[in-house]
Amino acid sequence: MNIDLQGTAGRDGWPLPDCRCASCTRLRTAGISHEPTRILIDGVPLEKCSRWKVPGGYDVRSASGRRILVAGGPGERPEPVAETVYDAALLDLVGCPDHLGRLRHAGAVTAATEIIAVYVDHRIPSPEELERRKGFWMTQREGPHRTLLLGGSRSGKSAEAEMRLIGHPYVTYVATAVRGDDPEWAARIEAHQRRRPAWWKTVEATRDLAHLLASTSGAILVDGIGTWVAAVMSETGAWEEPARVTPCLDELITAWRATTARVVAVSDEVGLSLVPTTPAGRAFRDVLGDLNQRLAAESEEAALVVAGRVTDLL
């Protein structure tokens, strides 16, 4: 089966006419233009292929009998036909990357399925950013593989972590934050919950984080290490005597090193904050800073997230 993409952009192309957003301006300045999505399957235009309407798009058959699932347009999430494994899936990965994970979770898309991004437009900053994200989405990287994402408050580190695993069919989300009585903190937790795919498994954990790393397969997202450190410091009475938390840190590092899962963990880069004015604050900074270094040393990847932009740490 030959899939020929004569265009991959949204209905009005990319850059959009007269659009002044940064994405369109970058392409226009570089003299680059992407034509609207137009698909030929074995030389036949998509609209002339044998196809059946499904919610969000089309179930298509090539002349050779291959099955292709195609999004109907930007923002569309094509529903697979029950018990069908598709040979190819043409999806709006810019607007609905989580749909890829859902299709894999349902078994409609497998490692043998050819995945192609269509309806690409200014919803993503650049073609280069799309390629970076596709690097995480197109193949299901198995463990052991550890990624540590560092950043300051509201840096976008949680969104980056979720993006990296959004195409994975089985994700265990480990929430280390305790809801408590703070309405603002509770609202943050709820916002994170709404952003996560419904098929992800959520586990709330503090002291048993090491056990989860040792016993969980598939993909694990830990958000985050900073709230875990605060919890174990409280449980061990380490705010006044930081050394009391050392056994918990050692246990976590041992589990991190031995895990067979694909793990993405979010942590606070304490070096970006002000010098704490209290002994407890300085103790937390020192404990978390040291733990970040130990985790990074045992990670295949580490990156710093600032204002939603990502810099790999080599």
mmCIF file of C-alpha atoms in Angstrom:
data_model
loop_
_atom_site.group_PDB
_atom_site.id
_atom_site.type_symbol
_atom_site.label_atom_id
_atom_site.label_comp_id
_atom_site.label_asym_id
_atom_site.label_seq_id
_atom_site.Cartn_x
_atom_site.Cartn_y
_atom_site.Cartn_z
ATOM 1 C CA MET A 1 0.000 0.000 0.000
ATOM 2 C CA ASN A 2 1.329 3.417 -0.952
ATOM 3 C CA ILE A 3 0.061 6.512 0.896
ATOM 4 C CA ASP A 4 1.030 9.676 -0.948
ATOM 5 C CA LEU A 5 0.536 12.921 0.977
ATOM 6 C CA GLN A 6 0.351 15.789 -1.490
ATOM 7 C CA GLY A 7 -0.395 18.113 1.398
ATOM 8 C CA THR A 8 -0.509 17.747 5.188
ATOM 9 C CA ALA A 9 -1.784 21.106 6.463
ATOM 10 C CA GLY A 10 -5.196 22.231 7.653
ATOM 11 C CA ARG A 11 -7.963 23.219 5.276
ATOM 12 C CA ASP A 12 -6.527 26.722 4.746
ATOM 13 C CA GLY A 13 -2.894 25.625 4.587
ATOM 14 C CA TRP A 14 -0.015 26.609 6.841
ATOM 15 C CA PRO A 15 0.749 29.472 7.221
ATOM 16 C CA LEU A 16 -2.813 30.667 7.192
ATOM 17 C CA PRO A 17 -3.490 33.672 4.956
ATOM 18 C CA ASP A 18 -3.086 36.966 6.860
ATOM 19 C CA CYS A 19 -2.503 35.154 10.185
ATOM 20 C CA ARG A 20 0.053 36.976 12.341
ATOM 21 C CA CYS A 21 0.634 34.279 14.966
ATOM 22 C CA ALA A 22 4.247 33.298 15.661
ATOM 23 C CA SER A 23 3.813 29.892 14.000
ATOM 24 C CA CYS A 24 2.548 31.306 10.714
ATOM 25 C CA THR A 25 4.985 34.216 10.777
ATOM 26 C CA ARG A 26 7.973 31.890 11.166
ATOM 27 C CA LEU A 27 7.012 29.903 8.082
ATOM 28 C CA ARG A 28 6.119 32.983 6.065
ATOM 29 C CA THR A 29 9.461 34.624 6.903
ATOM 30 C CA ALA A 30 11.302 31.453 5.866
ATOM 31 C CA GLY A 31 9.333 31.281 2.631
ATOM 32 C CA ILE A 32 7.845 27.903 3.569
ATOM 33 C CA SER A 33 4.287 26.909 2.763
ATOM 34 C CA HIS A 34 2.386 23.674 3.443
ATOM 35 C CA GLU A 35 -0.611 22.777 1.302
ATOM 36 C CA PRO A 36 -3.925 21.535 2.745
ATOM 37 C CA THR A 37 -4.137 17.824 3.426
ATOM 38 C CA ARG A 38 -4.631 15.813 0.256
ATOM 39 C CA ILE A 39 -4.224 12.042 0.352
ATOM 40 C CA LEU A 40 -3.698 9.492 -2.407
ATOM 41 C CA ILE A 41 -3.932 5.807 -1.491
ATOM 42 C CA ASP A 42 -2.382 3.577 -4.135
ATOM 43 C CA GLY A 43 -2.746 6.519 -6.514
ATOM 44 C CA VAL A 44 -6.458 7.036 -5.768
ATOM 45 C CA PRO A 45 -7.676 10.232 -4.031
ATOM 46 C CA LEU A 46 -9.054 9.502 -0.578
ATOM 47 C CA GLU A 47 -12.525 10.742 -1.484
ATOM 48 C CA LYS A 48 -12.707 8.185 -4.307
ATOM 49 C CA CYS A 49 -11.531 5.221 -2.231
ATOM 50 C CA SER A 50 -13.912 2.697 -0.708
ATOM 51 C CA ARG A 51 -14.684 4.275 2.644
ATOM 52 C CA TRP A 52 -17.276 4.246 5.374
ATOM 53 C CA LYS A 53 -18.160 7.120 7.639
ATOM 54 C CA VAL A 54 -17.306 6.578 11.313
ATOM 55 C CA PRO A 55 -17.635 9.118 14.128
ATOM 56 C CA GLY A 56 -14.822 11.607 13.616
ATOM 57 C CA GLY A 57 -13.669 10.396 10.215
ATOM 58 C CA TYR A 58 -13.515 7.440 7.843
ATOM 59 C CA ASP A 59 -12.716 3.761 7.734
ATOM 60 C CA VAL A 60 -10.997 3.364 4.358
ATOM 61 C CA ARG A 61 -10.092 0.320 2.253
ATOM 62 C CA SER A 62 -7.288 0.459 -0.273
ATOM 63 C CA ALA A 63 -7.486 -1.385 -3.561
ATOM 64 C CA SER A 64 -5.393 -4.142 -1.974
ATOM 65 C CA GLY A 65 -7.779 -4.457 0.961
ATOM 66 C CA ARG A 66 -5.676 -2.629 3.536
ATOM 67 C CA ARG A 67 -7.566 -0.788 6.286
ATOM 68 C CA ILE A 68 -6.866 2.883 7.014
ATOM 69 C CA LEU A 69 -8.412 5.031 9.736
ATOM 70 C CA VAL A 70 -8.552 8.688 8.709
ATOM 71 C CA ALA A 71 -9.496 11.761 10.722
ATOM 72 C CA GLY A 72 -12.285 13.731 9.084
ATOM 73 C CA GLY A 73 -10.620 17.099 9.721
ATOM 74 C CA PRO A 74 -8.794 19.214 12.283
ATOM 75 C CA GLY A 75 -9.898 18.303 15.805
ATOM 76 C CA GLU A 76 -11.623 15.100 14.676
ATOM 77 C CA ARG A 77 -11.047 11.808 16.527
ATOM 78 C CA PRO A 78 -11.989 8.910 14.219
ATOM 79 C CA GLU A 79 -13.571 5.984 16.054
ATOM 80 C CA PRO A 80 -12.234 2.561 15.053
ATOM 81 C CA VAL A 81 -14.507 -0.227 13.891
ATOM 82 C CA ALA A 82 -14.738 -2.861 16.617
ATOM 83 C CA GLU A 83 -12.101 -5.614 16.509
ATOM 84 C CA THR A 84 -10.279 -3.977 13.609
ATOM 85 C CA VAL A 85 -6.511 -3.523 13.545
ATOM 86 C CA TYR A 86 -5.588 -0.812 11.067
ATOM 87 C CA ASP A 87 -2.692 -0.901 8.660
ATOM 88 C CA ALA A 88 -2.418 2.887 8.771
ATOM 89 C CA ALA A 89 -3.886 5.755 10.790
ATOM 90 C CA LEU A 90 -3.947 9.337 9.497
ATOM 91 C CA LEU A 91 -4.616 11.447 12.553
ATOM 92 C CA ASP A 92 -4.694 15.040 13.786
ATOM 93 C CA LEU A 93 -1.686 14.608 16.061
ATOM 94 C CA VAL A 94 -1.372 18.366 16.545
ATOM 95 C CA GLY A 95 -4.835 18.818 18.022
ATOM 96 C CA CYS A 96 -5.616 15.335 19.381
ATOM 97 C CA PRO A 97 -2.391 13.482 20.225
ATOM 98 C CA ASP A 98 -4.160 11.664 23.058
ATOM 99 C CA HIS A 99 -6.335 9.901 20.491
ATOM 100 C CA LEU A 100 -3.298 7.931 19.358
ATOM 101 C CA GLY A 101 -2.883 6.576 22.869
ATOM 102 C CA ARG A 102 -6.577 5.705 23.016
ATOM 103 C CA LEU A 103 -6.394 3.804 19.705
ATOM 104 C CA ARG A 104 -3.383 1.876 20.987
ATOM 105 C CA HIS A 105 -5.177 1.195 24.251
ATOM 106 C CA ALA A 106 -8.126 -0.197 22.279
ATOM 107 C CA GLY A 107 -5.842 -2.370 20.108
ATOM 108 C CA ALA A 108 -6.882 -0.642 16.866
ATOM 109 C CA VAL A 109 -3.340 0.683 16.345
ATOM 110 C CA THR A 110 -0.320 -1.561 16.889
ATOM 111 C CA ALA A 111 3.417 -1.379 16.339
ATOM 112 C CA ALA A 112 2.798 -2.466 12.738
ATOM 113 C CA THR A 113 0.406 0.427 12.020
ATOM 114 C CA GLU A 114 1.776 3.276 9.917
ATOM 115 C CA ILE A 115 0.957 6.545 11.704
ATOM 116 C CA ILE A 116 0.811 9.790 9.760
ATOM 117 C CA ALA A 117 0.117 13.332 10.979
ATOM 118 C CA VAL A 118 -2.411 15.281 8.915
ATOM 119 C CA TYR A 119 -4.170 18.658 9.251
ATOM 120 C CA VAL A 120 -0.984 20.187 10.643
ATOM 121 C CA ASP A 121 -1.312 23.927 11.183
ATOM 122 C CA HIS A 122 -0.501 26.817 13.485
ATOM 123 C CA ARG A 123 -1.775 24.984 16.554
ATOM 124 C CA ILE A 124 1.860 23.902 16.894
ATOM 125 C CA PRO A 125 4.777 26.359 16.965
ATOM 126 C CA SER A 126 6.803 24.893 14.114
ATOM 127 C CA PRO A 127 7.461 21.807 11.968
ATOM 128 C CA GLU A 128 10.535 21.184 14.108
ATOM 129 C CA GLU A 129 8.418 21.051 17.262
ATOM 130 C CA LEU A 130 6.072 18.588 15.597
ATOM 131 C CA GLU A 131 9.007 16.346 14.737
ATOM 132 C CA ARG A 132 10.238 16.543 18.332
ATOM 133 C CA ARG A 133 6.846 15.470 19.656
ATOM 134 C CA LYS A 134 6.470 12.727 17.052
ATOM 135 C CA GLY A 135 9.718 11.320 18.363
ATOM 136 C CA PHE A 136 7.843 10.497 21.583
ATOM 137 C CA TRP A 137 4.561 9.466 19.951
ATOM 138 C CA MET A 138 5.412 7.341 16.941
ATOM 139 C CA THR A 139 7.032 4.443 18.760
ATOM 140 C CA GLN A 140 6.218 3.007 22.160
ATOM 141 C CA ARG A 141 9.556 3.140 23.926
ATOM 142 C CA GLU A 142 9.654 0.339 26.456
ATOM 143 C CA GLY A 143 11.533 0.361 29.729
ATOM 144 C CA PRO A 144 13.760 0.530 31.432
ATOM 145 C CA HIS A 145 13.987 4.189 30.474
ATOM 146 C CA ARG A 146 14.017 7.093 32.894
ATOM 147 C CA THR A 147 13.408 10.797 32.175
ATOM 148 C CA LEU A 148 13.710 13.593 34.740
ATOM 149 C CA LEU A 149 12.027 16.894 33.836
ATOM 150 C CA LEU A 150 13.048 19.910 35.922
ATOM 151 C CA GLY A 151 11.541 23.363 36.020
ATOM 152 C CA GLY A 152 10.356 26.206 38.171
ATOM 153 C CA SER A 153 6.800 26.961 39.200
ATOM 154 C CA ARG A 154 4.388 27.200 36.246
ATOM 155 C CA SER A 155 7.194 26.397 33.820
ATOM 156 C CA GLY A 156 5.171 23.848 31.825
ATOM 157 C CA LYS A 157 7.068 20.815 33.111
ATOM 158 C CA SER A 158 3.925 18.800 33.911
ATOM 159 C CA ALA A 159 2.451 19.477 30.469
ATOM 160 C CA GLU A 160 5.743 18.390 28.874
ATOM 161 C CA ALA A 161 5.728 15.162 30.886
ATOM 162 C CA GLU A 162 2.149 14.375 29.883
ATOM 163 C CA MET A 163 2.915 15.173 26.234
ATOM 164 C CA ARG A 164 5.792 12.691 26.195
ATOM 165 C CA LEU A 165 3.547 9.802 27.271
ATOM 166 C CA ILE A 166 0.291 10.851 25.600
ATOM 167 C CA GLY A 167 0.637 8.276 22.807
ATOM 168 C CA HIS A 168 1.315 5.367 25.165
ATOM 169 C CA PRO A 169 -1.539 2.870 25.642
ATOM 170 C CA TYR A 170 -0.944 2.170 29.347
ATOM 171 C CA VAL A 171 0.136 4.927 31.708
ATOM 172 C CA THR A 172 0.135 4.921 35.501
ATOM 173 C CA TYR A 173 -0.036 8.492 36.772
ATOM 174 C CA VAL A 174 1.496 8.727 40.239
ATOM 175 C CA ALA A 175 0.148 11.795 42.047
ATOM 176 C CA THR A 176 2.256 12.671 45.082
ATOM 177 C CA ALA A 177 0.372 15.851 46.022
ATOM 178 C CA VAL A 178 -1.981 15.768 49.004
ATOM 179 C CA ARG A 179 -5.201 17.661 48.284
ATOM 180 C CA GLY A 180 -5.588 19.149 51.799
ATOM 181 C CA ASP A 181 -7.848 22.096 52.648
ATOM 182 C CA ASP A 182 -6.315 24.702 50.314
ATOM 183 C CA PRO A 183 -8.928 25.548 47.608
ATOM 184 C CA GLU A 184 -6.275 26.932 45.237
ATOM 185 C CA TRP A 185 -4.141 23.788 45.555
ATOM 186 C CA ALA A 186 -7.219 21.597 45.077
ATOM 187 C CA ALA A 187 -8.067 23.567 41.910
ATOM 188 C CA ARG A 188 -4.568 22.885 40.535
ATOM 189 C CA ILE A 189 -4.949 19.169 41.179
ATOM 190 C CA GLU A 190 -8.354 19.117 39.478
ATOM 191 C CA ALA A 191 -6.941 20.963 36.448
ATOM 192 C CA HIS A 192 -4.268 18.269 36.096
ATOM 193 C CA GLN A 193 -6.927 15.572 36.394
ATOM 194 C CA ARG A 194 -9.039 17.099 33.601
ATOM 195 C CA ARG A 195 -6.007 17.267 31.320
ATOM 196 C CA ARG A 196 -5.144 13.583 31.668
ATOM 197 C CA PRO A 197 -6.660 10.935 29.358
ATOM 198 C CA ALA A 198 -9.518 8.995 30.936
ATOM 199 C CA TRP A 199 -7.828 5.612 30.351
ATOM 200 C CA TRP A 200 -4.740 6.525 32.394
ATOM 201 C CA LYS A 201 -4.620 4.880 35.799
ATOM 202 C CA THR A 202 -4.130 7.333 38.661
ATOM 203 C CA VAL A 203 -2.446 6.290 41.907
ATOM 204 C CA GLU A 204 -1.955 8.601 44.868
ATOM 205 C CA ALA A 205 1.305 7.766 46.605
ATOM 206 C CA THR A 206 3.873 9.145 49.005
ATOM 207 C CA ARG A 207 5.932 6.608 50.939
ATOM 208 C CA ASP A 208 5.127 3.757 48.519
ATOM 209 C CA LEU A 209 6.617 5.497 45.471
ATOM 210 C CA ALA A 210 9.631 3.178 45.492
ATOM 211 C CA HIS A 211 7.326 0.138 45.581
ATOM 212 C CA LEU A 212 5.353 1.459 42.603
ATOM 213 C CA LEU A 213 8.523 1.925 40.569
ATOM 214 C CA ALA A 214 9.529 -1.634 41.384
ATOM 215 C CA SER A 215 6.163 -3.273 40.731
ATOM 216 C CA THR A 216 4.576 -1.297 37.861
ATOM 217 C CA SER A 217 5.146 -2.059 34.192
ATOM 218 C CA GLY A 218 4.355 -0.002 31.111
ATOM 219 C CA ALA A 219 4.738 3.760 31.487
ATOM 220 C CA ILE A 220 4.780 5.719 34.743
ATOM 221 C CA LEU A 221 4.426 9.479 35.151
ATOM 222 C CA VAL A 222 5.450 10.800 38.581
ATOM 223 C CA ASP A 223 4.220 14.297 39.365
ATOM 224 C CA GLY A 224 6.080 15.259 41.278
ATOM 225 C CA ILE A 225 9.259 14.588 43.215
ATOM 226 C CA GLY A 226 9.086 17.873 45.151
ATOM 227 C CA THR A 227 5.746 17.114 46.792
ATOM 228 C CA TRP A 228 6.977 13.586 47.528
ATOM 229 C CA VAL A 229 10.030 14.984 49.326
ATOM 230 C CA ALA A 230 7.840 17.344 51.362
ATOM 231 C CA ALA A 231 5.591 14.446 52.376
ATOM 232 C CA VAL A 232 8.390 12.119 53.463
ATOM 233 C CA MET A 233 10.151 14.923 55.316
ATOM 234 C CA SER A 234 6.956 15.455 57.291
ATOM 235 C CA GLU A 235 6.494 11.729 57.937
ATOM 236 C CA THR A 236 10.082 11.262 59.113
ATOM 237 C CA GLY A 237 10.396 14.492 61.089
ATOM 238 C CA ALA A 238 13.175 15.660 58.808
ATOM 239 C CA TRP A 239 12.318 19.355 58.776
ATOM 240 C CA GLU A 240 14.435 19.846 61.901
ATOM 241 C CA GLU A 241 16.836 16.930 61.225
ATOM 242 C CA PRO A 242 17.181 16.455 57.420
ATOM 243 C CA ALA A 243 19.306 13.325 57.827
ATOM 244 C CA ARG A 244 16.209 11.422 58.950
ATOM 245 C CA VAL A 245 14.914 11.377 55.385
ATOM 246 C CA THR A 246 18.063 9.791 53.925
ATOM 247 C CA PRO A 247 16.797 6.155 54.056
ATOM 248 C CA CYS A 248 13.703 7.146 52.047
ATOM 249 C CA LEU A 249 15.845 8.877 49.434
ATOM 250 C CA ASP A 250 18.174 5.893 49.177
ATOM 251 C CA GLU A 251 15.196 3.556 48.769
ATOM 252 C CA LEU A 252 13.815 5.726 45.951
ATOM 253 C CA ILE A 253 17.151 5.836 44.117
ATOM 254 C CA THR A 254 17.479 2.058 44.367
ATOM 255 C CA ALA A 255 13.984 1.586 42.891
ATOM 256 C CA TRP A 256 14.632 4.232 40.200
ATOM 257 C CA ARG A 257 17.801 2.437 39.149
ATOM 258 C CA ALA A 258 16.151 -1.006 39.124
ATOM 259 C CA THR A 259 12.806 -0.191 37.489
ATOM 260 C CA THR A 260 11.843 -1.955 34.269
ATOM 261 C CA ALA A 261 9.223 0.682 33.385
ATOM 262 C CA ARG A 262 9.377 3.726 31.181
ATOM 263 C CA VAL A 263 9.328 6.518 33.776
ATOM 264 C CA VAL A 264 8.905 10.253 33.338
ATOM 265 C CA ALA A 265 9.229 12.203 36.597
ATOM 266 C CA VAL A 266 8.627 15.900 37.235
ATOM 267 C CA SER A 267 10.639 17.781 39.835
ATOM 268 C CA ASP A 268 11.192 21.354 40.934
ATOM 269 C CA GLU A 269 14.496 22.991 40.064
ATOM 270 C CA VAL A 270 15.147 24.621 43.428
ATOM 271 C CA GLY A 271 18.142 26.539 42.127
ATOM 272 C CA LEU A 272 15.760 28.864 40.274
ATOM 273 C CA SER A 273 13.979 30.057 43.413
ATOM 274 C CA LEU A 274 14.904 32.611 46.037
ATOM 275 C CA VAL A 275 17.097 31.562 48.942
ATOM 276 C CA PRO A 276 14.640 30.317 51.595
ATOM 277 C CA THR A 277 14.422 32.519 54.680
ATOM 278 C CA THR A 278 13.676 29.684 57.127
ATOM 279 C CA PRO A 279 15.750 26.684 58.237
ATOM 280 C CA ALA A 280 12.963 24.328 57.096
ATOM 281 C CA GLY A 281 12.893 25.938 53.670
ATOM 282 C CA ARG A 282 16.638 25.642 53.300
ATOM 283 C CA ALA A 283 16.496 22.008 54.418
ATOM 284 C CA PHE A 284 13.882 21.240 51.748
ATOM 285 C CA ARG A 285 15.931 23.011 49.074
ATOM 286 C CA ASP A 286 19.058 21.080 49.961
ATOM 287 C CA VAL A 287 17.330 17.693 50.182
ATOM 288 C CA LEU A 288 15.464 18.113 46.889
ATOM 289 C CA GLY A 289 18.461 19.587 45.094
ATOM 290 C CA ASP A 290 20.643 16.668 46.089
ATOM 291 C CA LEU A 291 17.915 14.164 45.155
ATOM 292 C CA ASN A 292 17.491 15.794 41.728
ATOM 293 C CA GLN A 293 21.196 15.304 41.085
ATOM 294 C CA ARG A 294 21.041 11.656 42.086
ATOM 295 C CA LEU A 295 17.972 10.997 39.938
ATOM 296 C CA ALA A 296 19.502 12.778 36.937
ATOM 297 C CA ALA A 297 22.658 10.683 37.281
ATOM 298 C CA GLU A 298 20.529 7.531 36.991
ATOM 299 C CA SER A 299 18.398 8.804 34.079
ATOM 300 C CA GLU A 300 18.765 8.221 30.366
ATOM 301 C CA GLU A 301 17.284 11.698 29.767
ATOM 302 C CA ALA A 302 17.038 14.920 31.747
ATOM 303 C CA ALA A 303 15.658 18.252 30.579
ATOM 304 C CA LEU A 304 14.935 21.730 31.904
ATOM 305 C CA VAL A 305 11.578 23.335 31.088
ATOM 306 C CA VAL A 306 11.362 27.149 31.090
ATOM 307 C CA ALA A 307 8.283 29.041 29.872
ATOM 308 C CA GLY A 308 7.137 25.882 28.092
ATOM 309 C CA ARG A 309 10.419 25.592 26.183
ATOM 310 C CA VAL A 310 12.605 22.527 26.693
ATOM 311 C CA THR A 311 16.389 22.288 26.919
ATOM 312 C CA ASP A 312 18.003 18.868 27.081
ATOM 313 C CA LEU A 313 20.558 18.462 29.862
ATOM 314 C CA LEU A 314 23.520 16.451 28.632
#
